[in-house]
């Protein structure tokens, strides 16, 4: 992709990444990709906002050269130091030793730790403005959206908020960089939710604080560092983030995440019976085989819906290990306040339920009922399973 003008004197100079398989070394993006958006403001002072991951060095600097000679750059605003946005900083400094870095004080310390850079770093305070010619750019401290050093930058002439990770999402750009040019906005909103839950959700409270803090700004464009630029409806992504962050504090939407694992198909048969019972009610249901699905794709459903079904066998006196992993990730991301039912097969003695309780009780998940059966499910077990699912769905629906 080549450089795109966003407004007179403001340019998108980002890059797509369709090569990285695991974002942060954890979260799969092989199919979806991701973009590292950076921006250039062409004023009396020449300003870059955020950078790119180091393996994109060549493409990134080709983009910069399209809009400004690198030797003419005055400032680079580093909103956030995570290396997907800062990886090319050392080479930028080699190409232009005079460029001044603008960042929070916390980022300045981290800059030395990550890149050994200490010279010409000007720190900015919360709310501070910098006159760059025909406009001012203003800096807002937004700690933990995503790391503690994070700021957002506001262009007071064009009313653009450069929000870095905030309001971002997975998904490489398919040519179009604006929300109103995008042909498949549902895909990007779904990938924004997955990104939110994988990356930002633990910091939901700081996210809500940041949204509250920025509410007074006249924002015409949200320009995050991952995903689309929101210009037709900039508040759409803010409202989505607000809704998702709110799930960390209260109850989520009525719906069921059905997690299962099965060694020889016995628990799977019961899972199908339970799912059938749930399906009698008009309620969303998502089903995941925890042994075959990366938890990155499961977490958004757990985050979004208030009901969870865990169906897994006892394995060596405890819970089926892929289910342990999934529930541990839910604990890591502080997914709280769910209604839960569980079921599973055991060979010679149970144990799965004990492990489930140990993981989810500290998260405030309320265990409604549990059903274990020995070996394969009988017709009677399957009938009970269906009833079990139906009763649970009725309970979830009543929370609508
Ligand atoms: Fe996109 Fe927290 O880095």
Short mmCIF file of C-alpha atoms and ligand atoms in Angstrom, two decimals:
data_model
loop_
_atom_site.label_atom_id
_atom_site.label_comp_id
_atom_site.label_asym_id
_atom_site.label_seq_id
_atom_site.Cartn_x
_atom_site.Cartn_y
_atom_site.Cartn_z
CA UNK A 1 0.00 0.00 0.00
CA UNK A 2 1.19 3.54 -0.61
CA UNK A 3 0.83 6.67 1.47
CA UNK A 4 -2.71 8.05 1.90
CA UNK A 5 -3.63 11.65 2.61
CA UNK A 6 -6.10 11.83 5.48
CA UNK A 7 -6.53 15.59 5.60
CA UNK A 8 -4.49 18.41 4.05
CA UNK A 9 -1.02 18.00 5.59
CA UNK A 10 -1.84 14.78 7.46
CA UNK A 11 -0.87 11.41 5.99
CA UNK A 12 -1.20 7.72 6.81
CA UNK A 13 2.24 6.18 6.26
CA UNK A 14 1.61 2.78 7.84
CA UNK A 15 2.38 -0.77 6.77
CA UNK A 16 0.46 -4.02 6.63
CA UNK A 17 1.83 -7.17 8.25
CA UNK A 18 0.64 -10.42 6.68
CA UNK A 19 3.78 -12.32 7.74
CA UNK A 20 3.66 -12.46 11.52
CA UNK A 21 1.83 -15.58 12.72
CA UNK A 22 1.52 -14.70 16.38
CA UNK A 23 0.89 -11.15 17.58
CA UNK A 24 2.85 -10.57 20.80
CA UNK A 25 4.17 -14.09 20.21
CA UNK A 26 0.82 -15.45 21.47
CA UNK A 27 -2.22 -14.47 19.41
CA UNK A 28 -2.76 -15.93 15.92
CA UNK A 29 -3.04 -13.49 13.04
CA UNK A 30 -1.87 -15.74 10.21
CA UNK A 31 -5.20 -15.46 8.42
CA UNK A 32 -6.17 -11.96 9.50
CA UNK A 33 -2.91 -9.99 9.53
CA UNK A 34 -2.54 -6.63 11.23
CA UNK A 35 -1.55 -3.09 10.29
CA UNK A 36 0.93 -0.82 12.03
CA UNK A 37 -0.45 2.63 11.30
CA UNK A 38 1.82 5.59 11.59
CA UNK A 39 1.19 9.15 10.57
CA UNK A 40 2.96 12.24 9.30
CA UNK A 41 1.96 15.85 9.96
CA UNK A 42 3.42 18.25 7.43
CA UNK A 43 3.55 21.61 9.20
CA UNK A 44 6.33 24.11 9.92
CA UNK A 45 7.65 21.29 12.04
CA UNK A 46 7.68 17.87 10.44
CA UNK A 47 6.21 15.29 12.79
CA UNK A 48 5.93 11.50 12.71
CA UNK A 49 3.41 9.86 15.00
CA UNK A 50 4.22 6.29 15.97
CA UNK A 51 6.43 3.97 13.94
CA UNK A 52 6.41 0.30 12.92
CA UNK A 53 7.77 -3.14 13.76
CA UNK A 54 11.46 -3.50 12.88
CA UNK A 55 11.11 -6.13 10.15
CA UNK A 56 9.10 -3.56 8.15
CA UNK A 57 12.00 -1.06 8.15
CA UNK A 58 12.46 -0.81 4.38
CA UNK A 59 8.79 -0.36 3.55
CA UNK A 60 8.24 2.05 6.41
CA UNK A 61 11.06 4.39 5.38
CA UNK A 62 9.98 4.22 1.75
CA UNK A 63 6.65 5.60 2.93
CA UNK A 64 8.31 8.32 4.99
CA UNK A 65 10.42 9.36 1.99
CA UNK A 66 7.26 9.77 -0.11
CA UNK A 67 6.11 12.59 2.17
CA UNK A 68 9.28 14.15 3.62
CA UNK A 69 13.06 13.80 3.35
CA UNK A 70 14.08 11.89 6.47
CA UNK A 71 16.74 14.50 7.24
CA UNK A 72 13.98 17.14 7.52
CA UNK A 73 12.04 15.40 10.29
CA UNK A 74 11.86 17.43 13.50
CA UNK A 75 9.90 15.21 15.86
CA UNK A 76 8.69 11.70 16.36
CA UNK A 77 5.85 11.30 18.82
CA UNK A 78 6.05 7.93 20.52
CA UNK A 79 2.63 7.30 21.99
CA UNK A 80 3.61 3.80 23.14
CA UNK A 81 6.84 1.87 23.23
CA UNK A 82 5.68 -1.68 22.48
CA UNK A 83 7.96 -2.73 19.60
CA UNK A 84 5.15 -3.09 17.06
CA UNK A 85 5.15 0.74 17.12
CA UNK A 86 8.75 1.50 17.98
CA UNK A 87 10.88 -1.17 16.29
CA UNK A 88 12.40 1.20 13.72
CA UNK A 89 13.37 3.94 16.20
CA UNK A 90 17.09 3.06 16.34
CA UNK A 91 17.44 3.13 12.58
CA UNK A 92 15.46 6.38 12.40
CA UNK A 93 17.95 7.92 14.81
CA UNK A 94 20.83 6.70 12.65
CA UNK A 95 19.21 8.21 9.55
CA UNK A 96 18.41 11.49 11.30
CA UNK A 97 20.37 11.98 14.55
CA UNK A 98 18.65 15.34 15.14
CA UNK A 99 15.10 14.05 15.33
CA UNK A 100 13.63 14.77 18.76
CA UNK A 101 11.51 12.11 20.44
CA UNK A 102 8.38 13.30 22.26
CA UNK A 103 7.02 10.93 24.86
CA UNK A 104 5.79 10.48 28.39
CA UNK A 105 8.38 10.42 31.18
CA UNK A 106 7.72 6.71 31.70
CA UNK A 107 8.40 5.98 28.06
CA UNK A 108 11.69 7.85 28.28
CA UNK A 109 12.93 5.36 30.88
CA UNK A 110 11.67 2.41 28.88
CA UNK A 111 13.34 3.77 25.75
CA UNK A 112 16.72 3.30 27.38
CA UNK A 113 15.81 -0.23 28.47
CA UNK A 114 14.48 -1.30 25.06
CA UNK A 115 16.78 0.60 22.70
CA UNK A 116 19.56 2.25 24.73
CA UNK A 117 18.34 5.68 23.60
CA UNK A 118 18.71 8.53 26.10
CA UNK A 119 19.55 11.65 24.04
CA UNK A 120 17.07 14.21 22.71
CA UNK A 121 13.99 12.78 24.35
CA UNK A 122 11.60 15.54 25.41
CA UNK A 123 8.97 14.44 27.85
CA UNK A 124 5.44 15.82 27.69
CA UNK A 125 2.96 16.26 30.50
CA UNK A 126 -0.69 15.28 30.49
CA UNK A 127 -2.62 17.97 28.57
CA UNK A 128 0.52 19.74 27.33
CA UNK A 129 0.43 21.26 23.82
CA UNK A 130 3.18 21.83 21.30
CA UNK A 131 2.91 24.48 18.59
CA UNK A 132 4.19 23.04 15.32
CA UNK A 133 3.20 25.90 13.02
CA UNK A 134 -0.39 26.09 11.88
CA UNK A 135 -1.65 23.87 14.64
CA UNK A 136 -0.95 22.56 18.07
CA UNK A 137 -0.64 18.94 18.95
CA UNK A 138 -1.80 18.05 22.43
CA UNK A 139 -0.78 15.04 24.50
CA UNK A 140 -3.03 13.09 26.85
CA UNK A 141 -1.79 10.57 29.34
CA UNK A 142 -3.79 7.35 28.91
CA UNK A 143 -1.90 4.88 31.10
CA UNK A 144 -2.48 1.18 30.46
CA UNK A 145 -4.14 1.67 27.13
CA UNK A 146 -2.06 -0.38 26.61
CA UNK A 147 1.08 -0.05 28.79
CA UNK A 148 1.71 2.38 31.65
CA UNK A 149 3.68 4.84 29.52
CA UNK A 150 0.98 5.27 26.87
CA UNK A 151 -0.27 8.65 25.67
CA UNK A 152 -2.62 9.72 22.87
CA UNK A 153 -1.99 12.73 20.63
CA UNK A 154 -4.59 15.19 19.35
CA UNK A 155 -4.29 17.46 16.29
CA UNK A 156 -6.32 20.55 17.22
CA UNK A 157 -6.54 21.84 13.64
CA UNK A 158 -7.84 18.75 11.91
CA UNK A 159 -9.48 17.32 15.05
CA UNK A 160 -7.75 13.97 14.72
CA UNK A 161 -7.05 11.75 17.70
CA UNK A 162 -4.00 9.52 17.20
CA UNK A 163 -4.98 6.85 19.69
CA UNK A 164 -2.30 4.18 19.15
CA UNK A 165 -3.52 0.82 20.58
CA UNK A 166 -6.73 2.40 21.86
CA UNK A 167 -9.62 1.75 19.42
CA UNK A 168 -7.40 -0.57 17.38
CA UNK A 169 -8.10 -4.01 15.97
CA UNK A 170 -6.53 -6.95 14.17
CA UNK A 171 -6.90 -7.30 10.42
CA UNK A 172 -4.49 -6.12 7.75
CA UNK A 173 -6.02 -3.36 5.65
CA UNK A 174 -7.43 -4.52 2.32
CA UNK A 175 -6.47 -1.37 0.47
CA UNK A 176 -9.10 0.83 2.05
CA UNK A 177 -7.92 2.59 5.18
CA UNK A 178 -11.13 4.47 6.12
CA UNK A 179 -14.22 3.00 7.76
CA UNK A 180 -16.46 4.39 4.99
CA UNK A 181 -14.38 2.73 2.24
CA UNK A 182 -14.29 -0.63 3.99
CA UNK A 183 -16.39 -3.35 2.31
CA UNK A 184 -16.44 -5.75 5.25
CA UNK A 185 -16.77 -3.69 8.41
CA UNK A 186 -18.28 -6.67 10.30
CA UNK A 187 -15.01 -8.56 9.92
CA UNK A 188 -13.02 -5.62 11.30
CA UNK A 189 -15.41 -5.05 14.20
CA UNK A 190 -15.19 -8.73 15.11
CA UNK A 191 -11.40 -8.55 14.90
CA UNK A 192 -11.47 -5.38 17.01
CA UNK A 193 -13.29 -7.31 19.72
CA UNK A 194 -10.76 -10.17 19.52
CA UNK A 195 -7.94 -7.63 19.72
CA UNK A 196 -9.64 -5.85 22.62
CA UNK A 197 -10.06 -9.04 24.65
CA UNK A 198 -6.61 -10.44 23.80
CA UNK A 199 -4.65 -7.22 24.33
CA UNK A 200 -6.55 -4.51 26.20
CA UNK A 201 -9.30 -6.18 28.27
CA UNK A 202 -7.28 -6.56 31.44
CA UNK A 203 -7.01 -2.77 31.37
CA UNK A 204 -10.72 -2.10 30.95
CA UNK A 205 -10.90 0.32 33.85
CA UNK A 206 -8.07 2.51 32.44
CA UNK A 207 -9.80 2.27 29.05
CA UNK A 208 -13.01 3.69 30.49
CA UNK A 209 -11.02 6.41 32.25
CA UNK A 210 -9.32 7.36 28.99
CA UNK A 211 -12.67 7.52 27.16
CA UNK A 212 -14.05 9.74 29.91
CA UNK A 213 -10.99 11.98 29.80
CA UNK A 214 -11.17 12.46 26.02
CA UNK A 215 -14.94 12.99 25.92
CA UNK A 216 -14.61 16.78 25.82
CA UNK A 217 -12.48 16.84 22.67
CA UNK A 218 -13.94 17.67 19.30
CA UNK A 219 -12.93 14.48 17.51
CA UNK A 220 -13.66 14.19 13.80
CA UNK A 221 -11.27 11.34 13.09
CA UNK A 222 -9.99 8.48 15.23
CA UNK A 223 -6.66 7.32 13.85
CA UNK A 224 -5.48 4.27 15.78
CA UNK A 225 -2.23 2.42 15.15
CA UNK A 226 -3.95 -0.86 14.22
CA UNK A 227 -6.90 -1.21 11.86
CA UNK A 228 -9.11 1.35 10.19
CA UNK A 229 -9.18 5.08 10.48
CA UNK A 230 -12.66 6.05 11.64
CA UNK A 231 -13.82 9.25 9.91
CA UNK A 232 -17.43 8.61 8.87
CA UNK A 233 -18.49 7.54 12.30
CA UNK A 234 -15.55 8.09 14.66
CA UNK A 235 -17.61 7.44 17.77
CA UNK A 236 -18.66 3.98 16.58
CA UNK A 237 -15.38 2.38 17.70
CA UNK A 238 -15.33 4.44 20.90
CA UNK A 239 -18.81 3.19 21.79
CA UNK A 240 -17.79 -0.39 21.05
CA UNK A 241 -14.71 -0.07 23.26
CA UNK A 242 -16.85 1.48 25.99
CA UNK A 243 -19.34 -1.37 25.82
CA UNK A 244 -16.62 -4.04 25.87
CA UNK A 245 -14.78 -2.35 28.74
CA UNK A 246 -18.05 -2.22 30.65
CA UNK A 247 -18.28 -6.04 30.58
CA UNK A 248 -15.32 -6.14 32.96
CA UNK A 249 -17.44 -4.56 35.66
CA UNK A 250 -20.93 -5.90 35.25
CA UNK A 251 -22.87 -8.59 33.48
CA UNK A 252 -22.28 -9.20 29.82
CA UNK A 253 -24.84 -9.90 27.07
CA UNK A 254 -27.22 -12.87 27.29
CA UNK A 255 -25.63 -15.71 25.39
CA UNK A 256 -23.76 -18.97 25.87
CA UNK A 257 -20.17 -19.97 25.27
CA UNK A 258 -20.05 -23.75 25.14
CA UNK A 259 -16.53 -25.03 25.73
CA UNK A 260 -15.84 -28.69 25.34
CA UNK A 261 -13.11 -31.27 25.03
CA UNK A 262 -13.52 -34.95 24.32
CA UNK A 263 -11.02 -37.82 24.20
CA UNK A 264 -13.16 -40.50 22.52
CA UNK A 265 -16.41 -38.74 21.69
CA UNK A 266 -18.38 -39.48 24.87
CA UNK A 267 -18.32 -35.94 26.24
CA UNK A 268 -18.83 -34.66 22.69
CA UNK A 269 -22.09 -36.64 22.38
CA UNK A 270 -23.29 -35.11 25.60
CA UNK A 271 -22.18 -31.68 24.37
CA UNK A 272 -24.42 -32.05 21.32
CA UNK A 273 -27.36 -32.95 23.55
CA UNK A 274 -26.75 -29.94 25.80
CA UNK A 275 -26.38 -27.66 22.74
CA UNK A 276 -29.67 -28.98 21.39
CA UNK A 277 -31.35 -28.09 24.67
CA UNK A 278 -29.88 -24.58 24.58
CA UNK A 279 -30.94 -24.11 20.96
CA UNK A 280 -34.64 -24.32 21.90
CA UNK A 281 -34.23 -20.81 23.21
CA UNK A 282 -33.58 -17.73 21.11
CA UNK A 283 -30.13 -17.02 22.42
CA UNK A 284 -26.69 -16.80 20.79
CA UNK A 285 -24.50 -19.82 21.30
CA UNK A 286 -20.87 -20.32 20.28
CA UNK A 287 -19.24 -23.75 20.54
CA UNK A 288 -15.50 -24.33 20.84
CA UNK A 289 -13.45 -27.51 20.97
CA UNK A 290 -10.76 -26.31 23.36
CA UNK A 291 -8.24 -28.86 22.08
CA UNK A 292 -8.50 -27.55 18.53
CA UNK A 293 -9.24 -23.85 18.89
CA UNK A 294 -6.68 -21.26 19.87
CA UNK A 295 -7.86 -19.48 22.99
CA UNK A 296 -7.52 -16.13 21.18
CA UNK A 297 -10.76 -16.97 19.33
CA UNK A 298 -12.53 -18.27 22.46
CA UNK A 299 -11.87 -15.33 24.77
CA UNK A 300 -14.12 -12.84 22.90
CA UNK A 301 -17.12 -15.12 23.34
CA UNK A 302 -16.37 -15.63 27.03
CA UNK A 303 -15.98 -11.88 27.43
CA UNK A 304 -19.17 -11.05 25.58
CA UNK A 305 -21.69 -13.60 26.90
CA UNK A 306 -22.89 -14.18 30.43
CA UNK A 307 -23.40 -17.96 30.23
CA UNK A 308 -20.66 -20.58 30.08
CA UNK A 309 -20.97 -24.32 29.62
CA UNK A 310 -17.90 -26.41 30.35
CA UNK A 311 -18.04 -29.96 29.03
CA UNK A 312 -14.85 -31.94 29.54
CA UNK A 313 -13.79 -35.34 30.80
CA UNK A 314 -11.77 -36.14 33.84
CA UNK A 315 -8.17 -36.71 32.80
CA UNK A 316 -5.74 -38.36 35.24
CA UNK A 317 -7.88 -37.36 38.21
CA UNK A 318 -8.25 -33.75 37.09
CA UNK A 319 -9.69 -31.66 34.24
CA UNK A 320 -8.93 -32.33 30.55
CA UNK A 321 -5.73 -30.24 30.06
CA UNK A 322 -6.80 -28.11 27.04
CA UNK A 323 -9.82 -26.99 29.10
CA UNK A 324 -7.48 -26.12 31.99
CA UNK A 325 -5.49 -23.93 29.61
CA UNK A 326 -8.62 -22.18 28.33
CA UNK A 327 -9.96 -21.47 31.80
CA UNK A 328 -6.54 -20.29 32.98
CA UNK A 329 -6.47 -17.78 30.13
CA UNK A 330 -9.93 -16.60 31.18
CA UNK A 331 -8.51 -16.08 34.66
CA UNK A 332 -5.48 -14.27 33.25
CA UNK A 333 -7.78 -11.87 31.41
CA UNK A 334 -9.99 -11.48 34.49
CA UNK A 335 -13.18 -12.68 32.81
CA UNK A 336 -15.60 -12.47 35.71
CA UNK A 337 -19.20 -12.97 36.81
CA UNK A 338 -20.48 -15.81 34.63
CA UNK A 339 -23.24 -18.34 35.12
CA UNK A 340 -21.82 -21.82 34.67
CA UNK A 341 -22.93 -25.38 34.14
CA UNK A 342 -20.53 -28.27 33.66
CA UNK A 343 -20.67 -31.85 32.47
CA UNK A 344 -18.25 -34.58 31.52
CA UNK A 345 -17.39 -38.24 31.34
CA UNK A 346 -15.14 -40.09 33.77
CA UNK A 347 -13.58 -43.54 33.54
CA UNK A 348 -12.97 -44.70 37.10
CA UNK A 349 -13.32 -41.64 39.31
CA UNK A 350 -14.12 -37.94 38.83
CA UNK A 351 -11.91 -34.94 39.47
CA UNK A 352 -12.67 -32.54 36.63
CA UNK A 353 -15.15 -30.48 38.63
CA UNK A 354 -12.69 -29.88 41.45
CA UNK A 355 -10.22 -28.34 38.98
CA UNK A 356 -12.91 -26.21 37.34
CA UNK A 357 -14.01 -24.80 40.70
CA UNK A 358 -10.46 -24.02 41.71
CA UNK A 359 -9.96 -21.87 38.61
CA UNK A 360 -13.32 -20.13 38.27
CA UNK A 361 -14.46 -19.54 41.85
CA UNK A 362 -11.99 -16.65 42.34
CA UNK A 363 -13.51 -15.09 39.19
CA UNK A 364 -16.99 -15.03 40.70
CA UNK A 365 -18.43 -17.61 38.27
CA UNK A 366 -21.61 -19.06 39.73
CA UNK A 367 -21.87 -22.81 39.31
CA UNK A 368 -25.55 -23.57 38.67
CA UNK A 369 -25.37 -27.30 38.12
CA UNK A 370 -22.99 -30.08 37.22
CA UNK A 371 -23.56 -33.46 35.60
CA UNK A 372 -21.00 -36.23 35.40
CA UNK A 373 -21.49 -39.66 33.87
CA UNK A 374 -19.45 -42.84 33.82
CA UNK A 375 -18.03 -43.91 30.45
CA UNK A 376 -20.35 -43.28 27.51
CA UNK A 377 -23.63 -41.39 27.94
CA UNK A 378 -26.77 -43.55 28.02
CA UNK A 379 -29.97 -42.47 26.29
CA UNK A 380 -31.14 -41.32 29.68
CA UNK A 381 -27.97 -39.27 30.18
CA UNK A 382 -28.46 -37.63 26.79
CA UNK A 383 -32.06 -36.81 27.59
CA UNK A 384 -30.94 -35.28 30.87
CA UNK A 385 -28.24 -33.36 28.99
CA UNK A 386 -30.81 -31.83 26.69
CA UNK A 387 -32.97 -30.80 29.64
CA UNK A 388 -29.89 -29.49 31.39
CA UNK A 389 -29.11 -27.22 28.41
CA UNK A 390 -32.72 -26.09 28.08
CA UNK A 391 -32.99 -25.12 31.75
CA UNK A 392 -29.73 -23.21 31.56
CA UNK A 393 -30.79 -21.32 28.42
CA UNK A 394 -34.08 -20.38 30.10
CA UNK A 395 -32.12 -18.96 32.98
CA UNK A 396 -29.82 -16.98 30.67
CA UNK A 397 -32.74 -15.69 28.60
CA UNK A 398 -34.49 -14.50 31.74
CA UNK A 399 -31.49 -12.18 32.28
CA UNK A 400 -32.29 -10.36 29.02
FE1 LIG B 1 0.18 -2.23 19.35
FE2 LIG B 1 0.64 -2.37 22.78
O1 LIG B 1 1.16 -2.36 20.96
#
